[in-house]
Short mmCIF file of C-alpha atoms in Angstrom, two decimals:
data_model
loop_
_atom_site.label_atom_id
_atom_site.label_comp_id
_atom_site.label_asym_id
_atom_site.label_seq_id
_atom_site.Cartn_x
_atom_site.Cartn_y
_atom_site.Cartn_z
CA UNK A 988 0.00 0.00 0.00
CA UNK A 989 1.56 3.15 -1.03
CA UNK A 990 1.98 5.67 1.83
CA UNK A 991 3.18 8.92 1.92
CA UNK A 992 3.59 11.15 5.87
CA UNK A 993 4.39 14.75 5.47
CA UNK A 994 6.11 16.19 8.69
CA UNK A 995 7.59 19.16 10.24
CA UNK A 996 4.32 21.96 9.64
CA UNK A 997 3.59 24.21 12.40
CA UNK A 998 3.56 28.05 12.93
CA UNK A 999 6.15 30.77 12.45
CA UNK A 1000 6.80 33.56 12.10
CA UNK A 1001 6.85 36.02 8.82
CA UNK A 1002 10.44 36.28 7.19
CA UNK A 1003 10.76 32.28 9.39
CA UNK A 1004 12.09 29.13 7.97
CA UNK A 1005 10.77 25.85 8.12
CA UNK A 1006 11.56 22.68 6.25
CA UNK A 1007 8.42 19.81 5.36
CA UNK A 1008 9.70 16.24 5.05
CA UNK A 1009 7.76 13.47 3.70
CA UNK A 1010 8.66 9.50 4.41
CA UNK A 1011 7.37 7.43 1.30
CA UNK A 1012 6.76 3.40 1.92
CA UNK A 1013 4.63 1.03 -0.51
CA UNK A 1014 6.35 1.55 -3.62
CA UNK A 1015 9.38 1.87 -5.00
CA UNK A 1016 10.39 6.04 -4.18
CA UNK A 1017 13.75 6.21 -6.62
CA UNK A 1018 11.51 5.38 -9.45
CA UNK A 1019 8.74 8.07 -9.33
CA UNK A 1020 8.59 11.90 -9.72
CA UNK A 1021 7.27 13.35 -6.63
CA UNK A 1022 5.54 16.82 -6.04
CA UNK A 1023 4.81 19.33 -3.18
CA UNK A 1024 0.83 20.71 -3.66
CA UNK A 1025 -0.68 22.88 -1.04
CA UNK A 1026 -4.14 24.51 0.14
CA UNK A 1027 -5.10 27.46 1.78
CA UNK A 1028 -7.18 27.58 4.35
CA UNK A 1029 -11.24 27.65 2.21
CA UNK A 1030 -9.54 27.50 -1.23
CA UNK A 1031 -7.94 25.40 -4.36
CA UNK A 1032 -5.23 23.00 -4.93
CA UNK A 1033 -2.15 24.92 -5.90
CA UNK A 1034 0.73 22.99 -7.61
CA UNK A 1035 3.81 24.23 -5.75
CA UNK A 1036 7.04 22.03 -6.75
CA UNK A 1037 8.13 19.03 -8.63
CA UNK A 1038 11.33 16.70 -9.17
CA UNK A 1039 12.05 13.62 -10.97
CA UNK A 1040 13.10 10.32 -9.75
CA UNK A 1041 16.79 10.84 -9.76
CA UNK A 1042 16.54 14.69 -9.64
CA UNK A 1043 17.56 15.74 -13.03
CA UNK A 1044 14.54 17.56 -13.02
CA UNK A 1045 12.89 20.29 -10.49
CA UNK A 1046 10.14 22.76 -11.49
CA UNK A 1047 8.38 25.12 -9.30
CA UNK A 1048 6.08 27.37 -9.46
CA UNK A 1049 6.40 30.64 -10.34
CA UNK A 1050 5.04 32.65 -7.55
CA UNK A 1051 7.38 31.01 -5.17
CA UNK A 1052 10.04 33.31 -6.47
CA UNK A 1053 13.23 31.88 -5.64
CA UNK A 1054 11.86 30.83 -1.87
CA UNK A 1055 11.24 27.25 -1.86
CA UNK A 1056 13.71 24.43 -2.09
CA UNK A 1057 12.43 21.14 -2.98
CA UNK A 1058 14.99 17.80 -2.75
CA UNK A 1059 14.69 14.06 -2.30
CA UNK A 1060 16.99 11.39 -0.67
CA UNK A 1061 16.37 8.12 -2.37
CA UNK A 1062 18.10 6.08 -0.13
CA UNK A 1063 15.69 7.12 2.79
CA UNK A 1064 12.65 7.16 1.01
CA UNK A 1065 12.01 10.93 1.82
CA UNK A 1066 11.22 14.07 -0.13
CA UNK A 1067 11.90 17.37 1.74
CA UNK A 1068 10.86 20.85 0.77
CA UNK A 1069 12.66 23.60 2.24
CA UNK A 1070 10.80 26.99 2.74
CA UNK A 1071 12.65 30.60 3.26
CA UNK A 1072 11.46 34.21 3.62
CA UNK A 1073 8.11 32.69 4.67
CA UNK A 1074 4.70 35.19 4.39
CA UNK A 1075 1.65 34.90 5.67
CA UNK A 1076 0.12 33.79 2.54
CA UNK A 1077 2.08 30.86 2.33
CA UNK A 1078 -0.34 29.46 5.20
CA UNK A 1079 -0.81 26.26 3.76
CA UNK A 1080 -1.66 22.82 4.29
CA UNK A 1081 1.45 21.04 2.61
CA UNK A 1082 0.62 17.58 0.74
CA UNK A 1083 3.46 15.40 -0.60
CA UNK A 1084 2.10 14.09 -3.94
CA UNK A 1085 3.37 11.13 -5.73
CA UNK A 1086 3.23 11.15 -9.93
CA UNK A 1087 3.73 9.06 -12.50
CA UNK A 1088 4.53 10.69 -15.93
CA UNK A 1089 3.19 13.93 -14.05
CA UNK A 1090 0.12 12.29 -13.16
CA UNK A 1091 -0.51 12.72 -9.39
CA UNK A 1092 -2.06 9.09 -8.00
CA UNK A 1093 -1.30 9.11 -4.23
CA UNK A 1094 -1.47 12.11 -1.58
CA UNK A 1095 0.01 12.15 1.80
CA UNK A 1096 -2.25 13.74 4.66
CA UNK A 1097 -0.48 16.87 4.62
CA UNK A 1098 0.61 19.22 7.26
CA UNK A 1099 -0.37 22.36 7.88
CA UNK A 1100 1.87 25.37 7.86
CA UNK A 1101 1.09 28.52 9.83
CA UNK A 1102 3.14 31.91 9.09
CA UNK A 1103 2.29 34.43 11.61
CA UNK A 1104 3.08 36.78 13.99
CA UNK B 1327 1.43 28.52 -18.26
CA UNK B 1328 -2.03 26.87 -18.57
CA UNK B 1329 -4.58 28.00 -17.05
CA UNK B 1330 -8.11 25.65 -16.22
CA UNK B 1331 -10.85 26.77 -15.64
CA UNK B 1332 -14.12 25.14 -14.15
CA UNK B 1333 -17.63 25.38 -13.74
CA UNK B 1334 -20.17 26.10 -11.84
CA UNK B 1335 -18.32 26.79 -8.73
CA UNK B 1336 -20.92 25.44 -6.92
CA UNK B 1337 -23.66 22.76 -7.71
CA UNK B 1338 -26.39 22.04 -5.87
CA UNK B 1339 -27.55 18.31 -6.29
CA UNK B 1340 -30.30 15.72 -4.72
CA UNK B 1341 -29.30 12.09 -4.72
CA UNK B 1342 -29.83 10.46 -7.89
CA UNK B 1343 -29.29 13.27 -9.74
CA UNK B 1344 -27.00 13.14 -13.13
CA UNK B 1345 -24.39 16.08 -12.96
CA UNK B 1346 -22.14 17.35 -14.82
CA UNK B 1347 -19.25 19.67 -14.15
CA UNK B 1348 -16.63 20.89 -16.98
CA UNK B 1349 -13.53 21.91 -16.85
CA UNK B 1350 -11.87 24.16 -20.25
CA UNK B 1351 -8.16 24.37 -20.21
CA UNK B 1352 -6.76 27.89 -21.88
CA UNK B 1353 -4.76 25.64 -24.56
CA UNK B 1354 -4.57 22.04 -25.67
CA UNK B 1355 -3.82 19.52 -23.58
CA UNK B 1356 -5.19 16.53 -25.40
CA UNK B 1357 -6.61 14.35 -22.99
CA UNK B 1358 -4.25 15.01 -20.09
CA UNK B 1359 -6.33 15.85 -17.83
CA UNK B 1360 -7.37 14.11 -14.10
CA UNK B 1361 -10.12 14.61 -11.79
CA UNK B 1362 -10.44 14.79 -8.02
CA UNK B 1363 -12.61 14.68 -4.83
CA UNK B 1364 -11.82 15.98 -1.74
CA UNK B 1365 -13.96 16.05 0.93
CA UNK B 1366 -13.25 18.57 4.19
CA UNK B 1367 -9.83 17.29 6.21
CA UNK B 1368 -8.55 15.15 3.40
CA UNK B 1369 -6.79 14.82 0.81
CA UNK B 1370 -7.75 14.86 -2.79
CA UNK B 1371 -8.72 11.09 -4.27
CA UNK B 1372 -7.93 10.35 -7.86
CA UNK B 1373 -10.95 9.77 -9.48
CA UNK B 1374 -10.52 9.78 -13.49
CA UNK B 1375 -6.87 9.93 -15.34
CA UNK B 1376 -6.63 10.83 -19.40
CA UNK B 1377 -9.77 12.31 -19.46
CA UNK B 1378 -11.78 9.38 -18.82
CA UNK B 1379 -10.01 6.40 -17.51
CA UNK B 1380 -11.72 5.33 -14.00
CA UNK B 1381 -9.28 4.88 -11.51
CA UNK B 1382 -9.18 1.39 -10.18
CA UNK B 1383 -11.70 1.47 -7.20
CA UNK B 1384 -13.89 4.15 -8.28
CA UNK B 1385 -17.80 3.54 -8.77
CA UNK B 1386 -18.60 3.42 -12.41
CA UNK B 1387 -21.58 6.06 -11.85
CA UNK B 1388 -18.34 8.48 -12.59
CA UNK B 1389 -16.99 9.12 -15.82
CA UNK B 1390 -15.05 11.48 -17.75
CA UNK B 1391 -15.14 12.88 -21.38
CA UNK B 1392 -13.45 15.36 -23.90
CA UNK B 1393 -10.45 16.55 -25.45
CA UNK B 1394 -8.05 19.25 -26.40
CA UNK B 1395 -9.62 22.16 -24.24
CA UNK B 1396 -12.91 21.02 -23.27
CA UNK B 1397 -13.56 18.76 -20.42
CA UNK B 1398 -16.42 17.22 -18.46
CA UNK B 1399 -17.08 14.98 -14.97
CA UNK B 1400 -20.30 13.34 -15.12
CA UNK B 1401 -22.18 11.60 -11.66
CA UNK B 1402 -24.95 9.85 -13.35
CA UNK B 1403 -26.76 8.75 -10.25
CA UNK B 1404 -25.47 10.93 -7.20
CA UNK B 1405 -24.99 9.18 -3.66
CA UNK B 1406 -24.82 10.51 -0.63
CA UNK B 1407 -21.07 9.89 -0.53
CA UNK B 1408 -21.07 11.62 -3.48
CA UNK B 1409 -21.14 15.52 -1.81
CA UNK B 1410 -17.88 16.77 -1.94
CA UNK B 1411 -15.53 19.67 -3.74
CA UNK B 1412 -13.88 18.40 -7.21
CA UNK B 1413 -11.09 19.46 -8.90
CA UNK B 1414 -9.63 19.36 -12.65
CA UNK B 1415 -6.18 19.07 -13.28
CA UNK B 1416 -3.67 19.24 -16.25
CA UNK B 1417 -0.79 16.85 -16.66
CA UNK B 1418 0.06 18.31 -20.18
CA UNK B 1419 2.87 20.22 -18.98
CA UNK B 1420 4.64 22.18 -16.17
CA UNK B 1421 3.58 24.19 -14.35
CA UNK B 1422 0.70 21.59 -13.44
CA UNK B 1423 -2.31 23.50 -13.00
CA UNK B 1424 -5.96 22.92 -11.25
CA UNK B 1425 -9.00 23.94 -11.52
CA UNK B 1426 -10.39 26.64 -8.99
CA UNK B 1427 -13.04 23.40 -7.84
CA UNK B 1428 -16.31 22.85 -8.05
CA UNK B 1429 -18.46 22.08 -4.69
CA UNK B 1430 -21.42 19.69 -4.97
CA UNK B 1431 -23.65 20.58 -2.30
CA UNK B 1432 -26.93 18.65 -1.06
CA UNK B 1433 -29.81 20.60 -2.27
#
């Protein structure tokens, strides 16, 4: 059964730090893309960061500007996504989102990130 | 970037009703394109992949149709289980993009 637990949400502050981890079991991690998606409190799915299976690849999205770090250890089954500069409307629930060929199949639970004062 | 677009934003449904929402991309994306449900406190559930392939596990009363820009999610008998928000999404290309959602509300 695939399985994917996000970690390491919580609240800080504006301009704060704060890094997301995600431990990946069921399947085999080193052969699938894997993807960062979050939700605002009340609104959409917003696509935030991709990278491939051996991390030739990253993407994010646009509006992130530079902020966001996104990275992957294969040989612990974990995807991480590392978050600077941090603003109040990057309150969030974070989920980890497996794909395959860019389709996303399995979401983690997510955790929820709070940036405030 | 691509941008989708869905409607209504909000539906308002009895059980057994047939509903339909659709979904228009703002360019081609031939038939990459995946629907959703989430329900409040969870995560999204992959319902249909490449416009209408069911996901294994889904009820058939879902299905999916169209191509190139023009997309539609139909419930053809709604259940109870059935209320919930749902959510386009294009795998054409990066940046992957969603739909704004579409609740289904009990009328």
């Amino acid at each position: 059964e695939v399985q994917l637990v996000e970690s390491g949400g919580g609240l800080v502050k504006p301009g704060g730090s704060l890094r997301l981890s995600c431990a990946a079991s069921g399947f085999t991690f080193s052969s699938y893309s894997m993807n960062w998606v979050r939700q605002a409190p009340g609104k959409g799915l917003e696509w935030v960061s991709s990278i491939s299976s051996s991390d030739s690849y990253i993407y994010y999205a646009d509006s992130l500007k530079g902020r966001f770090t996104i990275s992957r250890d294969n040989a612990k089954n974990s995807l991480y996504l590392q978050m600077n500069s941090l603003r109040a409307e990057d309150t969030a629930v974070y989920y980890c989102a497996r794909d395959d060929k860019l389709l996303v199949d399995y979401w983690g639970q997510g955790t929820l990130v709070t940036v405030s004062s | 970037d691509i941008q989708m677009t869905q409607s209504p934003s909000t539906l308002s449904a009895t059980v057994g009703d047939r509903v339909s929402i659709t979904c228009r991309a703002s360019q081609t994306i031939s038939s990459w394109l995946a629907w959703y449900q989430q329900k409040p406190g969870k995560a999204p559930k992959l319902l249909i992949y490449k416009a209408s392939s069911l996901e294994s596990g889904v009820p058939s009363r879902f299905s999916g149709s169209g191509s190139g820009t023009e997309f539609t999610l139909t419930i053809s008998s709604l259940q109870p289980d059935d209320f919930a928000t749902y959510y386009c999404q294009q795998y054409n290309s990066y940046p992957c993009s969603f739909g704004q959602g579409t609740k289904l509300e009990i009328k």
